Coordinates of C-alpha atoms and ligand atoms in Angstrom, one line a residue:
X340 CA 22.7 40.3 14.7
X341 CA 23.8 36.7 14.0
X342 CA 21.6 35.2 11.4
X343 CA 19.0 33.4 12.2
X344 CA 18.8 29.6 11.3
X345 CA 15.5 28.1 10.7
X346 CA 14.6 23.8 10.1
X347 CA 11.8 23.7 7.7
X348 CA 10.3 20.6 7.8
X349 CA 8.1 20.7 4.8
X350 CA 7.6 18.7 1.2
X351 CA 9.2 19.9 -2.1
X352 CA 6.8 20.1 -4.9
X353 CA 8.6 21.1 -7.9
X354 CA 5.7 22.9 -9.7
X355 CA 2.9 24.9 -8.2
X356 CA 4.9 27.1 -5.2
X357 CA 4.3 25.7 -2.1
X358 CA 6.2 24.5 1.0
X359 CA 9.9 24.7 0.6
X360 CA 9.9 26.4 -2.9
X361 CA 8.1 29.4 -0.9
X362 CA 10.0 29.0 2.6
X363 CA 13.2 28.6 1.4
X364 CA 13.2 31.9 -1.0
X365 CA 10.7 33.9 1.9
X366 CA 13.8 33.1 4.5
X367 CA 16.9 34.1 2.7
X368 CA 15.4 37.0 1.4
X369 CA 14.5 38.1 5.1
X370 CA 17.8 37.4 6.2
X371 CA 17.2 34.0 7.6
X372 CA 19.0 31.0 6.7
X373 CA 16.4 28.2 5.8
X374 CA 17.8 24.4 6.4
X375 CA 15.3 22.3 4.3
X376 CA 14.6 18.5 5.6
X377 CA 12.3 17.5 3.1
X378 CA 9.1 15.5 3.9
X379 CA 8.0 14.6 0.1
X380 CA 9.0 15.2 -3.3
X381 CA 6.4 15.8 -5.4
X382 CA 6.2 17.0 -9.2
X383 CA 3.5 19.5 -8.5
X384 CA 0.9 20.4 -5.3
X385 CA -2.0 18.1 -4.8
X386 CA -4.4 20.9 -5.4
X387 CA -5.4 21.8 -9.3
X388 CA -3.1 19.1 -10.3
X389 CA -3.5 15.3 -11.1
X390 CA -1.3 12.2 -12.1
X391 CA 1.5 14.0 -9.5
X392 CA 4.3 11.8 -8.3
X393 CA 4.9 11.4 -4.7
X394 CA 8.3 10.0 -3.2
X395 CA 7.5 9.8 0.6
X396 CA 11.0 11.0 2.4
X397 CA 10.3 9.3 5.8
X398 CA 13.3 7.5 5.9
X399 CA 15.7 9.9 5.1
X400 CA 14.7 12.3 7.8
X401 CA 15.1 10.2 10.5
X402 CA 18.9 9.8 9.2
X403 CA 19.3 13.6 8.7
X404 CA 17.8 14.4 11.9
X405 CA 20.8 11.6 13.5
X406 CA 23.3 13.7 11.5
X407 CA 22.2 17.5 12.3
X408 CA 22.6 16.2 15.6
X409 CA 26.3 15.0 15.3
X410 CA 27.2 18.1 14.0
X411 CA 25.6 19.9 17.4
X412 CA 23.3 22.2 14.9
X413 CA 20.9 24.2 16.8
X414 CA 18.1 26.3 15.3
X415 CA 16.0 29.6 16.4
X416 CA 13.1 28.0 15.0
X417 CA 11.7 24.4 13.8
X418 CA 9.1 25.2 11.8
X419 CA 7.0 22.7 10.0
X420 CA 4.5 22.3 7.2
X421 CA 2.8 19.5 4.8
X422 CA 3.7 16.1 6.1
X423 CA 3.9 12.6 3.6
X424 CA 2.7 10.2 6.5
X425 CA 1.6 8.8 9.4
X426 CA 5.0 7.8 10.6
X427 CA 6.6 10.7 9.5
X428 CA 4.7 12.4 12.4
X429 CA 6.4 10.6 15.0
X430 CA 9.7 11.6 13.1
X431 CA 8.9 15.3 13.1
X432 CA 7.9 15.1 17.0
X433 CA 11.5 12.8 17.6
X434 CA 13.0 15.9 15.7
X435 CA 11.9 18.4 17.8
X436 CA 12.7 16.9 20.7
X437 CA 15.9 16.5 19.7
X438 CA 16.5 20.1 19.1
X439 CA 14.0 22.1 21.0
X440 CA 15.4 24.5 23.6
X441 CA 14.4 26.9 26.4
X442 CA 15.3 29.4 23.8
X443 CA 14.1 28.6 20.1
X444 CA 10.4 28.6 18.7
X445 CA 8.4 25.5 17.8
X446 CA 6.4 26.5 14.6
X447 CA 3.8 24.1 13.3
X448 CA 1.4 24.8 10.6
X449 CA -1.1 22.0 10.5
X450 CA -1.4 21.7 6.9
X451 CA -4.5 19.6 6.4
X452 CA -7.0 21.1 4.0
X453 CA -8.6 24.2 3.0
X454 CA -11.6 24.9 1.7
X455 CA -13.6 22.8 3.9
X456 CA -11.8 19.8 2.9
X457 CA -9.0 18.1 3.5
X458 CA -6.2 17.5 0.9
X459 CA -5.5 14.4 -0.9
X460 CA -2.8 12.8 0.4
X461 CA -4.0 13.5 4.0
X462 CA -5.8 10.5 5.8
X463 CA -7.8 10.4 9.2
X464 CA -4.7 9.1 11.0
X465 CA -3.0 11.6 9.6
X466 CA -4.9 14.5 10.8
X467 CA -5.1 13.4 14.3
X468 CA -1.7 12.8 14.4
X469 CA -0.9 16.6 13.6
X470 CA -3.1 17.8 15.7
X471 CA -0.7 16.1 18.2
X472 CA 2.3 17.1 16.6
X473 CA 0.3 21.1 17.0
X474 CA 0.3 20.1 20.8
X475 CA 4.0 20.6 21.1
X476 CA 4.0 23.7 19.2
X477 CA 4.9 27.5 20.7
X478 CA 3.1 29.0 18.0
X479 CA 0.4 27.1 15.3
X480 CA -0.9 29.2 12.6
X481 CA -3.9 27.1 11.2
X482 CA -6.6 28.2 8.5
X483 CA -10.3 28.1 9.4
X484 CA -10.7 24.6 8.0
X485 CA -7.6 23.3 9.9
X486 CA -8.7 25.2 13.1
X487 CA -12.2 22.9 12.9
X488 CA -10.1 19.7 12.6
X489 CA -7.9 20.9 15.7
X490 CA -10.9 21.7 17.6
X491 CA -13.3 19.0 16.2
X492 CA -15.7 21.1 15.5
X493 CA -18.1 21.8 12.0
X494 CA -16.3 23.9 9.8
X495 CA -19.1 26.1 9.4
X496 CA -19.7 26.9 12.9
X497 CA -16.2 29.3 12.6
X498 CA -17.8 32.2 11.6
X499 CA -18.3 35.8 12.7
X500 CA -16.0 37.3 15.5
X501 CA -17.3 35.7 18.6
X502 CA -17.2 32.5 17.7
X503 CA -13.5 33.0 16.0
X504 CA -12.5 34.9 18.9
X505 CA -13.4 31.6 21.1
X506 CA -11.7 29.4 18.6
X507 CA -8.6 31.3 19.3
X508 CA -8.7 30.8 23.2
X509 CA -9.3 27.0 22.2
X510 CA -6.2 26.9 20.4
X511 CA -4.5 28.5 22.5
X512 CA -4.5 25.6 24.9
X513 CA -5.6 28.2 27.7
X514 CA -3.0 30.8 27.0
X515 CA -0.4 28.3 26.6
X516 CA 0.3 28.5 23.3
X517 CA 0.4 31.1 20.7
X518 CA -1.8 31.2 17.7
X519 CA -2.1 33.2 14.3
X520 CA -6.1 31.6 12.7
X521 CA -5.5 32.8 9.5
X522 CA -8.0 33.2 6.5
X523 CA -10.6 35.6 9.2
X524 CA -13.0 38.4 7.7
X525 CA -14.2 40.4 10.2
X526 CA -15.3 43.3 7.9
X527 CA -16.7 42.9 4.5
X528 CA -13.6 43.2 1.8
X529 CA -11.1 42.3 4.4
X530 CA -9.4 39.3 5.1
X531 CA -6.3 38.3 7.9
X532 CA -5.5 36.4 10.7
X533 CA -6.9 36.7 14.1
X534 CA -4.0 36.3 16.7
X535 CA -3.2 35.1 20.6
X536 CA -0.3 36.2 21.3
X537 CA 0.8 33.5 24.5
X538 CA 3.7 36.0 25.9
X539 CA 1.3 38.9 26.3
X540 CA -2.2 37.4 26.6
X541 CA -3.6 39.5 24.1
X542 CA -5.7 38.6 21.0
X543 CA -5.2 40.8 17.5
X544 CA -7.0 40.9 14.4
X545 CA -4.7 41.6 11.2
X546 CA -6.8 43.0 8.5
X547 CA -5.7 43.8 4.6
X548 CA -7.9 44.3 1.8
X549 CA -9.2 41.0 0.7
X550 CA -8.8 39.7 -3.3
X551 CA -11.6 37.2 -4.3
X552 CA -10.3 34.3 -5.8
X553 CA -8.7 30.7 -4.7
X554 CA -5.0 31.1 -4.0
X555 CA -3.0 28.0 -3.8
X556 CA 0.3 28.4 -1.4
X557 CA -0.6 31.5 0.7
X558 CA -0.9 29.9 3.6
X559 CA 2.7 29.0 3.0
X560 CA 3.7 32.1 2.0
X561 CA 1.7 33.6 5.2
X562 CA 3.6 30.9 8.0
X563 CA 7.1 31.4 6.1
X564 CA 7.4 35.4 6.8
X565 CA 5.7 35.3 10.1
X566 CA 8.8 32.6 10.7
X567 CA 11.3 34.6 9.2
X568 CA 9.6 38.1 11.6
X569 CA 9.5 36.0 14.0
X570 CA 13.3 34.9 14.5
X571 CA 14.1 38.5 13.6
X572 CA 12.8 39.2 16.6
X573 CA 9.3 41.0 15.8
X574 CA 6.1 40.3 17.9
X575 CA 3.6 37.7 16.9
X576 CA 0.7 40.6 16.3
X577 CA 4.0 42.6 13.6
X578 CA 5.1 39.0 12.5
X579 CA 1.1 38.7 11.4
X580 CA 0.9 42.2 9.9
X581 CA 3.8 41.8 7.5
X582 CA 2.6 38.2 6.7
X583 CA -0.8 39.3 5.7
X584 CA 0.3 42.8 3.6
X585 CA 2.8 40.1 1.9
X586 CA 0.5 37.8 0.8
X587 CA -2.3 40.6 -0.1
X588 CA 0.2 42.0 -2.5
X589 CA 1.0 38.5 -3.9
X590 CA -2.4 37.8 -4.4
X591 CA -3.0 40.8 -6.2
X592 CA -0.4 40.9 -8.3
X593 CA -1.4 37.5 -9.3
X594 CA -5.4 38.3 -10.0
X595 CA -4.0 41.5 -11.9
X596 CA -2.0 39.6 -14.0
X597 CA -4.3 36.7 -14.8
X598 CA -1.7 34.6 -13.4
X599 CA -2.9 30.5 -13.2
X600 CA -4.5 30.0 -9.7
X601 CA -2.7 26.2 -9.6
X602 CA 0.5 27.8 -10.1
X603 CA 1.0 29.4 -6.9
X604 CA 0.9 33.4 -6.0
X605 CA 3.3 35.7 -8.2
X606 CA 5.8 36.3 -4.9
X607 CA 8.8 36.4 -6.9
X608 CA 8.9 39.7 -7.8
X609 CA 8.0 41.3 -4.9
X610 CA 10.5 39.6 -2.3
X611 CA 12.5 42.5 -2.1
X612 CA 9.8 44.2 0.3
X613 CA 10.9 41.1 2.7
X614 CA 14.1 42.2 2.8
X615 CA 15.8 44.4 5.7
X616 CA 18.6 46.7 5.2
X617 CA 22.0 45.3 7.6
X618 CA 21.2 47.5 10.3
X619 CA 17.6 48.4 10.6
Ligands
PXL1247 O1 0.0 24.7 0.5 C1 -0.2 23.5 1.2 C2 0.3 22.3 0.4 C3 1.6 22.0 0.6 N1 2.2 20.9 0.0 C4 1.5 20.2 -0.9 C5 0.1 20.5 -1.1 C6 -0.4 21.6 -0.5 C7 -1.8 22.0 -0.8 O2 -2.5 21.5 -1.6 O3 -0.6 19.8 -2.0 C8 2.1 19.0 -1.6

């Protein structure tokens, strides 16, 4: 098998593991070749942390985008994350319709908020413009309080399996697209994503053992190895299963060690369970 090239279109933050400090380690040590285009470079996450710089790349991706193109690069998967602003929206969109193709996988995690609430840095504008940027997607894996800005809905009404089960169909776009709704308990002590799957039509909870305290980054580290199973070639329901056993262990490596939530989830150690031997 050729190895698989993924864009990730996501901000660095040089402290607190997120975005491309989590994809681009998650992807190589799956066997997929992470090409980073930067949205932001921040000193740390917006979340725990205050008085963090914030260099907005806007520009420079546009010109990036121009030169991937010149060089005729083409990737199994676009997959994006937190975005720095408005316009850079509209430059994420012009990139991936630069280099979609019948073949390769649109990958948008709406990164807004968590929680309830949205993040910092994230303005009104902002969110409506991702929720257009999720309309060109293949596959969107929101988290419960991204789901209710997609859907305009309260964020408490996504509760209890019916009504997550109909969230899913709504994201779905009627079947069009596919969708991993991550953060769902459908059983006391248990936490996963609830999935549509749009090449089979059928809807799948993942369920691991849930560990009770405020991560920051796993829905990072959740969307970056169901990209990486993904582009291997596994199906959206596996993809989900290995993403939510990952960041279970993560997390509970972290709690176990007393590890500081703001810092991001312990994955480090563990990222040899990502990785495949040459020929399985
Ligand atoms: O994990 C999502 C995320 C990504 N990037 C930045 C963030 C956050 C969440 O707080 O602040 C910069």
């Amino acid at each position: 098998m050729t190895t698989p090239r993924v864009a990730a279109i996501h901000d660095m933050s040089g402290f607190g593991r997120c975005s491309l400090t989590v994809a681009i380690p998650i992807l190589s040590a799956m066997g997929v070749q992470c090409c980073p285009l930067p949205t932001a470079f921040l000193s740390t996450h917006t979340g725990g942390f205050s008085n963090f710089t914030f260099l907005d790349m806007t520009d420079e991706m546009a010109k990036v985008s121009e030169h991937w193109k010149s060089l005729n690069l083409t990737f199994d998967a676009i997959y994006s994350g937190f975005l720095g602003s408005e316009r850079q929206i509209g430059v994420v969109a012009d990139f991936i319709r630069m280099f979609r193709t019948p073949e390769n996988r649109i990958i948008v995690d709406p990164v807004m908020g968590d929680g309830g609430r949205v993040y910092q840095t994230y303005t009104p504008a902002m969110c409506a413009g991702m929720a257009r940027l999720a309309d060109m997607a293949d596959v969107i894996t929101p988290n419960l309080t991204e789901a209710a800005f997609l859907l305009n809905v309260p964020y408490e009404t996504l509760r209890g399996e019916k009504a997550l089960r109909v969230a899913v169909e709504h994201l779905s776009l009627s079947g069009r697209r596919s969708v991993a709704l991550t953060g769902v308990s459908l059983t006391a002590g248990k936490t996963g994503a609830l999935c549509f799957d749009a090449a089979n039509g059928r809807t799948d909870a993942v369920q691991t053992d849930f560990v009770a305290h405020e991560f920051h980054g796993t829905g990072d580290v959740f969307s970056s190895v169901l990209t990486g199973a993904l582009v291997r070639g596994d199906s959206l329901r596996d993809a989900a299963a290995q993403a939510a056993e990952f960041v279970r262990a993560c997390a509970e490596r972290t709690a176990t060690e007393q590890l500081p939530l703001r810092e991001g989830v312990d994955f480090e150690p563990l990222l040899g369970r990502l990785t495949k031997k040459e020929d399985d």
